[in-house]
Coordinates of C-alpha atoms (C1' of nucleotides) in Angstrom, one line a residue:
Chain A
M1 CA -0.6 -0.3 -0.2
K2 CA 1.5 3.5 -0.6
N3 CA 1.6 5.8 2.0
N4 CA 3.7 8.8 0.0
Y5 CA 0.0 9.9 -1.3
Y6 CA -2.0 10.6 2.1
K7 CA 1.6 12.3 4.1
F8 CA 2.3 15.6 2.3
R9 CA -1.7 15.9 2.6
Q10 CA -1.1 16.2 6.7
D11 CA 2.0 18.1 6.4
I12 CA 0.1 21.0 4.3
K13 CA 1.4 24.8 5.5
V14 CA -1.0 26.9 4.9
N15 CA -1.2 30.5 5.5
F16 CA -3.9 30.9 7.9
S17 CA -3.9 32.1 10.9
N18 CA -7.1 32.7 11.3
V19 CA -9.6 31.9 14.9
C20 CA -11.6 28.4 14.3
I21 CA -14.9 29.8 14.0
N22 CA -17.8 26.9 14.5
D23 CA -21.3 27.1 12.3
F24 CA -20.2 30.2 10.0
S25 CA -23.3 29.8 7.8
T26 CA -25.8 30.8 8.8
L27 CA -24.3 33.8 9.6
L28 CA -23.0 33.8 5.7
K29 CA -26.1 33.2 4.4
E30 CA -27.5 35.9 5.8
N31 CA -24.8 38.5 5.5
K32 CA -23.7 38.4 1.9
P33 CA -21.4 39.5 0.4
F34 CA -19.6 37.9 2.8
S35 CA -15.9 37.7 2.6
G36 CA -13.6 36.5 5.3
V37 CA -12.6 31.5 6.4
V38 CA -15.7 29.5 7.0
E39 CA -14.1 26.6 8.9
S40 CA -17.1 24.1 9.7
K41 CA -17.1 20.5 11.2
Y42 CA -20.2 18.4 10.6
G43 CA -20.2 16.5 13.2
K44 CA -17.7 13.7 12.3
E45 CA -18.8 13.2 8.9
Y46 CA -16.5 16.2 7.4
Y47 CA -13.9 18.9 8.2
S48 CA -14.4 21.8 6.1
K49 CA -11.9 25.4 5.5
R50 CA -12.5 27.1 3.1
T51 CA -11.8 31.5 2.3
Y52 CA -15.0 33.1 0.8
I53 CA -15.0 36.9 -1.0
K54 CA -17.9 38.8 -1.6
G55 CA -20.0 34.8 -1.2
Y56 CA -17.7 33.3 -3.6
P57 CA -15.7 31.3 -2.9
Y58 CA -12.6 31.6 -2.9
G59 CA -8.4 31.4 -2.4
L60 CA -7.6 27.9 -0.2
N61 CA -9.8 24.8 -0.1
I62 CA -8.9 22.4 2.6
F63 CA -11.2 19.3 3.2
I64 CA -10.7 16.5 5.0
N65 CA -13.5 13.3 5.7
K66 CA -13.8 9.8 6.5
R67 CA -12.2 8.5 2.7
Q68 CA -10.0 12.0 1.9
R69 CA -8.1 15.1 2.5
S70 CA -7.7 17.5 0.0
L71 CA -6.6 20.7 -0.2
Y72 CA -7.2 23.0 -3.7
S73 CA -7.2 27.0 -4.5
L74 CA -9.1 28.4 -6.6
D75 CA -7.0 31.4 -7.9
F76 CA -4.4 28.4 -6.5
T77 CA -2.0 32.0 -5.7
K78 CA -3.2 34.5 -3.5
S79 CA -4.8 33.5 -0.6
N80 CA -3.8 34.6 3.1
G81 CA -7.2 34.8 4.9
Y82 CA -8.0 34.9 8.0
A83 CA -11.2 35.3 11.3
L84 CA -11.1 36.3 14.3
E85 CA -13.5 36.2 17.3
Y86 CA -13.8 37.7 20.3
E87 CA -15.5 38.5 23.1
N88 CA -16.6 42.6 24.9
N89 CA -18.3 41.7 28.1
D90 CA -22.0 40.4 26.1
R91 CA -21.1 41.5 22.7
T92 CA -19.4 39.2 20.6
S93 CA -17.0 40.4 17.5
F94 CA -15.7 38.6 13.9
E95 CA -13.6 40.4 12.2
V96 CA -12.7 38.7 8.9
Y97 CA -9.6 39.1 6.9
D98 CA -7.9 38.6 3.8
M99 CA -4.9 39.3 2.2
G100 CA -4.4 41.5 5.5
F101 CA -7.3 43.6 4.3
L102 CA -10.0 43.9 6.9
L103 CA -12.7 42.9 5.0
E104 CA -15.8 42.5 7.5
K105 CA -16.8 43.1 11.1
I106 CA -19.6 41.9 12.5
T107 CA -20.9 42.1 15.9
C108 CA -24.0 40.4 17.9
V109 CA -25.6 40.3 21.0
E110 CA -26.5 37.3 22.2
G111 CA -26.9 36.5 18.6
K112 CA -28.5 38.6 17.3
I113 CA -26.2 40.9 14.7
I114 CA -26.3 44.4 15.9
E115 CA -23.2 46.2 13.8
K116 CA -21.6 44.9 10.6
E117 CA -18.9 46.6 8.6
I118 CA -18.2 45.8 5.0
T119 CA -15.3 47.1 3.4
E120 CA -15.5 47.4 -0.6
I121 CA -13.3 46.1 -2.5
D122 CA -12.9 44.8 -6.1
I123 CA -14.0 41.5 -6.9
I124 CA -11.0 39.1 -7.6
E125 CA -9.5 39.5 -11.0
T126 CA -9.1 36.4 -12.9
V127 CA -7.0 35.5 -15.1
K128 CA -8.4 33.6 -18.6
E129 CA -5.5 31.9 -19.9
F130 CA -2.0 30.2 -18.3
N131 CA -0.4 27.3 -18.5
I132 CA -0.9 24.7 -16.5
K133 CA 2.5 23.4 -16.6
D134 CA 3.8 27.0 -15.1
L135 CA 0.6 26.9 -12.7
L136 CA 1.5 23.8 -11.1
E137 CA 4.9 24.3 -10.5
E138 CA 3.6 28.3 -8.7
I139 CA 1.5 26.1 -6.4
S140 CA 4.7 23.5 -5.8
V141 CA 7.6 26.0 -5.2
K142 CA 4.7 28.1 -2.7
Y143 CA 3.0 25.1 -0.6
E144 CA 6.1 23.0 -0.9
I145 CA 3.7 19.9 -2.4
E146 CA 5.6 18.1 -5.2
V147 CA 3.8 18.5 -9.1
D148 CA 2.8 15.2 -9.0
D149 CA 0.5 14.6 -5.6
I150 CA -1.0 18.5 -6.6
D151 CA -2.1 17.0 -9.7
S152 CA -4.2 14.3 -7.2
M153 CA -6.0 17.7 -5.7
L154 CA -6.4 19.9 -9.1
G155 CA -9.0 16.8 -10.2
W156 CA -12.1 17.8 -8.9
G157 CA -10.8 21.3 -7.8
L158 CA -11.0 22.9 -11.5
S159 CA -14.4 21.7 -11.6
T160 CA -15.4 24.7 -9.1
Y161 CA -14.0 26.9 -10.8
K162 CA -17.7 28.1 -12.3
S163 CA -19.0 29.5 -8.8
V164 CA -16.7 32.0 -9.6
K165 CA -17.1 32.8 -13.4
Y166 CA -13.9 30.7 -15.1
D167 CA -14.5 29.1 -17.8
Y168 CA -14.4 25.7 -16.0
K169 CA -15.3 23.6 -19.7
F170 CA -11.8 25.5 -21.0
L171 CA -9.4 24.1 -17.9
K172 CA -10.9 21.1 -17.4
K173 CA -10.1 20.0 -20.9
Q174 CA -6.2 21.6 -20.1
Y175 CA -5.9 19.7 -17.2
W176 CA -6.7 16.8 -19.0
N177 CA -4.3 17.2 -21.8
Y178 CA -1.6 17.9 -19.2
Y179 CA -2.5 15.4 -17.1
H180 CA -1.8 12.4 -19.7
K181 CA 1.2 14.0 -21.3
T182 CA 2.7 13.4 -17.5
N183 CA 1.3 10.1 -17.5
K184 CA 2.9 9.6 -21.6
E185 CA 6.3 11.5 -20.0
M186 CA 6.5 9.2 -16.8
G187 CA 6.3 5.8 -19.1
L188 CA 2.8 5.4 -18.5
Y189 CA 1.9 5.2 -21.5
K190 CA 4.2 3.5 -23.7
N191 CA 2.8 2.0 -26.7
N192 CA 4.9 -1.4 -26.8
D193 CA 3.5 -2.0 -23.6
F194 CA 0.0 -2.2 -24.7
I195 CA 0.2 -3.2 -28.0
K196 CA -0.2 -7.6 -26.7
Y197 CA -3.6 -5.9 -25.7
Y198 CA -4.4 -4.1 -28.9
T199 CA -3.5 -7.5 -31.3
E200 CA -5.9 -9.1 -28.6
Q201 CA -8.6 -7.0 -29.3
N202 CA -8.5 -8.0 -33.4
K203 CA -9.2 -11.3 -31.6
L204 CA -11.3 -11.0 -29.8
K205 CA -13.7 -7.9 -32.5
D206 CA -13.7 -12.1 -35.0
Q207 CA -15.6 -13.5 -32.2
I208 CA -18.0 -11.5 -32.1
I209 CA -21.5 -12.9 -32.7
K210 CA -24.0 -9.8 -34.2
G211 CA -27.6 -11.1 -34.2
D212 CA -29.6 -12.9 -31.9
V213 CA -28.3 -15.8 -30.1
L214 CA -30.6 -15.6 -27.0
P215 CA -33.0 -17.7 -24.3
E216 CA -36.9 -18.0 -25.8
K217 CA -37.8 -16.2 -22.8
I218 CA -35.6 -13.8 -20.8
Q219 CA -35.6 -15.0 -17.1
Y220 CA -33.4 -12.5 -15.6
V221 CA -31.0 -9.4 -16.4
A222 CA -28.1 -8.2 -14.8
G223 CA -26.3 -5.2 -14.8
V224 CA -22.1 -4.8 -13.2
D225 CA -20.9 -1.9 -12.4
V226 CA -17.2 -1.4 -10.9
A227 CA -15.4 1.0 -8.4
Y228 CA -12.1 2.8 -6.8
N229 CA -10.3 3.4 -4.3
E230 CA -7.4 5.3 -5.7
Q231 CA -5.3 6.1 -2.8
E232 CA -5.8 2.4 -1.8
Q233 CA -5.1 0.7 -5.1
I234 CA -8.0 -1.1 -4.7
M235 CA -11.6 -2.1 -7.1
V236 CA -14.2 -3.1 -6.8
G237 CA -16.2 -5.5 -8.9
A238 CA -20.0 -6.5 -8.3
I239 CA -22.6 -7.8 -10.7
V240 CA -27.1 -7.9 -9.5
V241 CA -29.7 -10.5 -11.5
L242 CA -32.9 -8.6 -11.5
N243 CA -36.1 -10.5 -12.2
A244 CA -36.3 -8.9 -16.4
E245 CA -40.7 -8.7 -15.2
T246 CA -40.4 -7.2 -12.0
L247 CA -36.7 -6.0 -12.3
E248 CA -36.3 -7.1 -8.3
V249 CA -32.9 -8.0 -7.5
V250 CA -33.0 -11.4 -6.9
E251 CA -29.1 -12.1 -6.8
Q252 CA -25.8 -9.6 -6.7
S253 CA -21.8 -11.0 -5.6
S254 CA -18.8 -8.4 -6.0
H255 CA -14.8 -8.5 -5.8
V256 CA -12.7 -6.7 -4.5
M257 CA -8.9 -6.5 -5.6
D258 CA -5.8 -4.7 -6.8
I259 CA -5.6 -2.5 -9.5
T260 CA -4.0 -3.5 -12.5
F261 CA -4.9 -1.4 -15.1
P262 CA -4.8 2.2 -16.2
Y263 CA -7.6 4.2 -17.1
I264 CA -7.1 4.4 -20.9
P265 CA -9.7 5.6 -23.4
G266 CA -9.6 2.1 -25.9
L267 CA -8.6 -0.4 -23.4
F268 CA -11.4 0.8 -21.2
S269 CA -12.5 -3.3 -20.7
F270 CA -8.5 -5.0 -19.6
R271 CA -9.3 -2.6 -16.1
E272 CA -12.9 -2.9 -15.4
V273 CA -13.4 -7.2 -16.9
P274 CA -10.9 -8.5 -14.9
A275 CA -13.5 -7.7 -11.7
I276 CA -16.0 -8.6 -12.9
L277 CA -15.0 -12.4 -14.1
E278 CA -14.3 -12.5 -9.9
A279 CA -17.5 -11.4 -9.1
F280 CA -19.0 -13.6 -11.9
K281 CA -17.5 -16.3 -10.7
K282 CA -19.3 -16.3 -6.6
L283 CA -22.8 -16.4 -8.2
T284 CA -24.8 -19.0 -7.9
M285 CA -27.4 -18.6 -11.0
Q286 CA -26.5 -17.3 -14.4
P287 CA -28.1 -14.2 -16.1
D288 CA -29.6 -14.2 -19.6
L289 CA -28.5 -11.5 -20.6
I290 CA -26.3 -8.7 -19.2
I291 CA -26.7 -4.9 -19.7
C292 CA -23.4 -2.6 -19.0
D293 CA -22.7 0.3 -18.1
A294 CA -19.4 1.2 -21.5
Q295 CA -20.0 0.7 -24.8
G296 CA -20.4 -2.3 -26.6
I297 CA -18.8 -2.4 -30.9
A298 CA -19.8 1.4 -30.7
H299 CA -15.4 1.4 -29.8
P300 CA -12.3 2.0 -32.5
K301 CA -11.7 -1.6 -32.4
N302 CA -15.5 -2.7 -32.5
V303 CA -14.4 -4.2 -28.7
G304 CA -16.0 -2.2 -26.3
M305 CA -16.4 -3.6 -22.8
A306 CA -19.7 -5.0 -23.2
T307 CA -18.6 -7.2 -25.9
H308 CA -15.2 -8.8 -24.4
L309 CA -17.0 -9.0 -21.0
G310 CA -20.5 -10.7 -23.5
I311 CA -17.3 -13.1 -25.9
E312 CA -15.5 -14.0 -21.9
L313 CA -19.1 -15.3 -21.0
D314 CA -20.7 -16.2 -23.5
I315 CA -23.5 -14.2 -22.3
P316 CA -25.2 -11.4 -24.4
T317 CA -24.7 -8.3 -23.5
I318 CA -25.4 -5.0 -24.6
G319 CA -23.4 -1.5 -24.4
C320 CA -24.9 1.4 -22.8
A321 CA -23.0 4.0 -22.0
K322 CA -23.1 7.9 -19.9
K323 CA -21.3 9.0 -22.8
R324 CA -20.1 8.6 -26.5
L325 CA -16.8 8.0 -27.3
V326 CA -16.9 7.4 -31.2
G327 CA -19.1 7.7 -34.0
F328 CA -21.3 10.5 -34.7
Y329 CA -25.1 11.3 -34.9
E330 CA -27.0 13.9 -35.8
K331 CA -27.6 15.6 -32.8
E332 CA -31.0 18.5 -34.5
K333 CA -32.9 15.5 -35.8
L334 CA -33.3 13.2 -32.1
G335 CA -37.0 13.9 -31.0
S336 CA -37.0 14.3 -27.5
N337 CA -39.2 11.7 -26.4
R338 CA -38.8 8.5 -24.8
A339 CA -37.4 5.9 -26.8
D340 CA -36.9 8.0 -30.1
T341 CA -33.1 7.3 -31.4
Q342 CA -30.8 8.1 -33.7
E343 CA -28.0 6.6 -35.6
L344 CA -24.4 6.5 -34.1
I345 CA -22.4 5.8 -37.8
W346 CA -18.5 5.2 -37.1
N347 CA -16.0 4.1 -40.0
S348 CA -19.4 4.8 -42.1
E349 CA -20.9 1.3 -39.9
T350 CA -23.4 2.0 -38.4
V351 CA -22.3 0.3 -34.2
G352 CA -25.2 2.0 -32.3
V353 CA -27.4 4.4 -31.2
A354 CA -28.7 7.9 -29.7
L355 CA -31.1 6.9 -27.6
R356 CA -33.6 9.0 -25.0
T357 CA -34.7 6.4 -21.8
Q358 CA -36.6 9.2 -20.2
D359 CA -38.9 12.7 -22.3
N360 CA -36.7 14.9 -22.7
I361 CA -33.8 13.4 -21.3
K362 CA -29.5 13.2 -22.3
P363 CA -29.6 10.2 -24.3
M364 CA -27.7 7.4 -23.6
F365 CA -25.7 5.4 -25.7
V366 CA -26.8 2.0 -26.6
S367 CA -25.0 -0.6 -28.9
I368 CA -24.4 -4.8 -29.4
G369 CA -22.4 -6.4 -27.1
H370 CA -22.1 -9.9 -28.2
K371 CA -25.4 -12.2 -29.8
I372 CA -27.6 -9.7 -29.5
S373 CA -28.8 -7.3 -32.6
L374 CA -29.5 -3.3 -32.2
E375 CA -33.3 -3.2 -32.0
T376 CA -33.5 -6.5 -29.5
A377 CA -31.1 -4.2 -27.4
I378 CA -32.5 -0.3 -27.9
E379 CA -35.7 -2.7 -26.8
W380 CA -34.2 -4.1 -23.4
V381 CA -33.0 -0.6 -22.4
L382 CA -36.0 0.8 -22.8
K383 CA -37.7 -1.9 -20.3
V384 CA -35.0 -2.0 -17.6
S385 CA -35.6 2.2 -18.0
P386 CA -39.5 2.9 -16.5
K387 CA -38.5 5.5 -14.6
Y388 CA -34.9 7.1 -14.6
R389 CA -32.3 8.1 -16.4
L390 CA -30.1 5.1 -16.6
P391 CA -31.1 1.9 -16.5
E392 CA -32.1 -0.4 -13.3
T393 CA -29.4 -3.3 -14.3
T394 CA -26.8 -0.8 -13.6
R395 CA -28.5 1.6 -11.4
Q396 CA -28.2 -2.0 -8.5
A397 CA -24.7 -2.2 -9.6
D398 CA -23.7 0.9 -8.8
Q399 CA -25.6 1.5 -5.3
L400 CA -23.6 -1.9 -4.7
V401 CA -19.5 -1.2 -5.0
N402 CA -20.3 2.1 -3.8
S403 CA -21.6 0.4 -0.6
I404 CA -18.5 -2.3 -0.6
L405 CA -16.5 0.1 -0.8
K406 CA -17.5 2.4 1.8
E407 CA -17.6 -0.9 3.6
T408 CA -13.4 -2.0 2.4
T409 CA -12.0 1.8 3.3
D410 CA -10.5 1.3 6.8
Y411 CA -8.9 4.3 6.9
D412 CA -10.5 7.4 8.7
F413 CA -8.9 10.2 8.0
L414 CA -10.8 12.3 10.9
D415 CA -9.4 10.1 13.2
D416 CA -5.5 10.8 14.0
N417 CA -4.9 7.5 15.6
K418 CA -6.4 5.8 13.2
V419 CA -4.1 7.1 10.1
Chain B
dG1 C1' 1.5 19.3 -34.5
dC2 C1' -2.7 19.0 -31.9
dG3 C1' -8.1 17.1 -29.6
dA4 C1' -10.2 14.0 -28.5
dC5 C1' -11.6 10.2 -25.2
dA6 C1' -16.5 4.7 -22.2
dG7 C1' -15.4 4.7 -16.2
Chain C
dA1 C1' -14.1 7.1 -12.3
dT2 C1' -13.3 10.5 -8.1
dC3 C1' -14.6 14.5 -4.4
dT4 C1' -18.8 18.1 -2.5
dT5 C1' -20.8 23.8 -1.6
dG6 C1' -24.5 26.3 -2.9
dT7 C1' -28.0 28.0 -6.0
dC8 C1' -32.2 27.3 -8.9
dG9 C1' -35.5 25.7 -10.8
dC10 C1' -39.9 22.3 -11.0

DNA sequence: GCGACAG
DNA sequence: ATCTTGTCGC
C-alpha cells in the first residue's frame, strides 16, 4: 500500500492564522456578500475550511472526510485569509481578513447582529488563460508540495471554477491534456506495453456475434459496475441479477481486488473486466442478458467493455453508456421523447444509437455487446429503464459497489490515531 | 501538431 | 471513476 499519497496532505503548510469559527454558515447566508474564512465541522462526517470573498468561494479550501484529505485553491496563488472572534462583555465580534485587509466586521449580542461593516473591494481579477504547467510549478513552490501530488488535488478542484466565473470546460480540457501528457512522459503509456492488448482486441473482434442468440424467454437481466479507491489502489467489481419482469434484485455478488490496469480510453475493458469476472464466479445462477455501463461495438476497434465481457462469458451483452466514445449522430434530428433514437455512425457503419430513455433527458449510447441485435438491445434498455435515465441494472450495480467500497475503506482521516 | 477520448 | 457546496427551478 502506498503511503506517500496522504503524507504531504498531513504536512501541508497553509497561511491561515485564523481562530476557529464554528457554524459560520448561517451568518454567511444572511449576510451576503460575505468575505472571510469559514471553518466547518459536521460531527465526525467531515471538516472543511474555505475562504470567501463577496460570497464567492475563493482561495484555499481544505477538505477532510473519512476517506480522503484534499486541498485545492480556487485561484491557485493568493490566499491569506483569517478571521477573529472575540468577546467584549455581552458582545461577540467577528473580524474577517484576507490578504491583509479587514473585509468585514460583525458584532452580535446574544446571537443577533447589531452592527455590520463591509469593506468595499473590487471583485478579484480572474486570469483566463495560462499555462497549466507553470501554474503547477507555482503552487508547488508556494505550498511546498510536489507537482505530482498537486495533480490529484486538481482533479476536482477545477470543477469548482464555475462558481467564480471561470471557463470551466476550458480548464478541464487543459488539465486533461496535461494529465495524459505527464502520464506519457512517466512511461505509463508506452505504446509497446499495450501492443499485446491491442492485438488481443483484434482476436476478440473476430468472435463477435451480432445477431440475436438469446434464450426464448429472458428471465434474468444483470447489471455490472466497478468502483475505485485510487488511494488504496483497490477496486470493487459487482454483478447484480434482476428479475426481468419485476426488476427486483434476485442475486448479487462482488469482488474486491487491486487495480492492475490504468484507465486508457480504448483499453477500458482490460481495467474493469477482471473484477467483474471474479464477481461473476461467485454467482450461483446465470443471467440471460447483461447490460454494461460502457460501450459495446461503438468502440474504435468494435470491442468495448460490453463486447469483451460478452465474449469472455459467452453471454448476450448490451453496451449502454452515458457518454459517446466514437461515432457521430445527428443531434438536431434526435427527438426529445422516450424511445427516440438516432443512429451512431462510425467508419461508415452503424455501431449503435443515441437513445432517450426518458422524455427531455440526455440520451444514452446503446450498442450491441455480443449475441444480440441492436433492435433487441434498444428494446431491453427501454424495458429496464422505466423511471430513470440509467437502466435499473446499472443503478443497482452502482449502489452495490459503492456501499462495498465504503465498507472496505478502513482508515479514517478524521481520527488521527487511525491514520 | 493538436484535439478527442466509455469508467 | 472520484471528490462536494450552494443555488435554482420544477
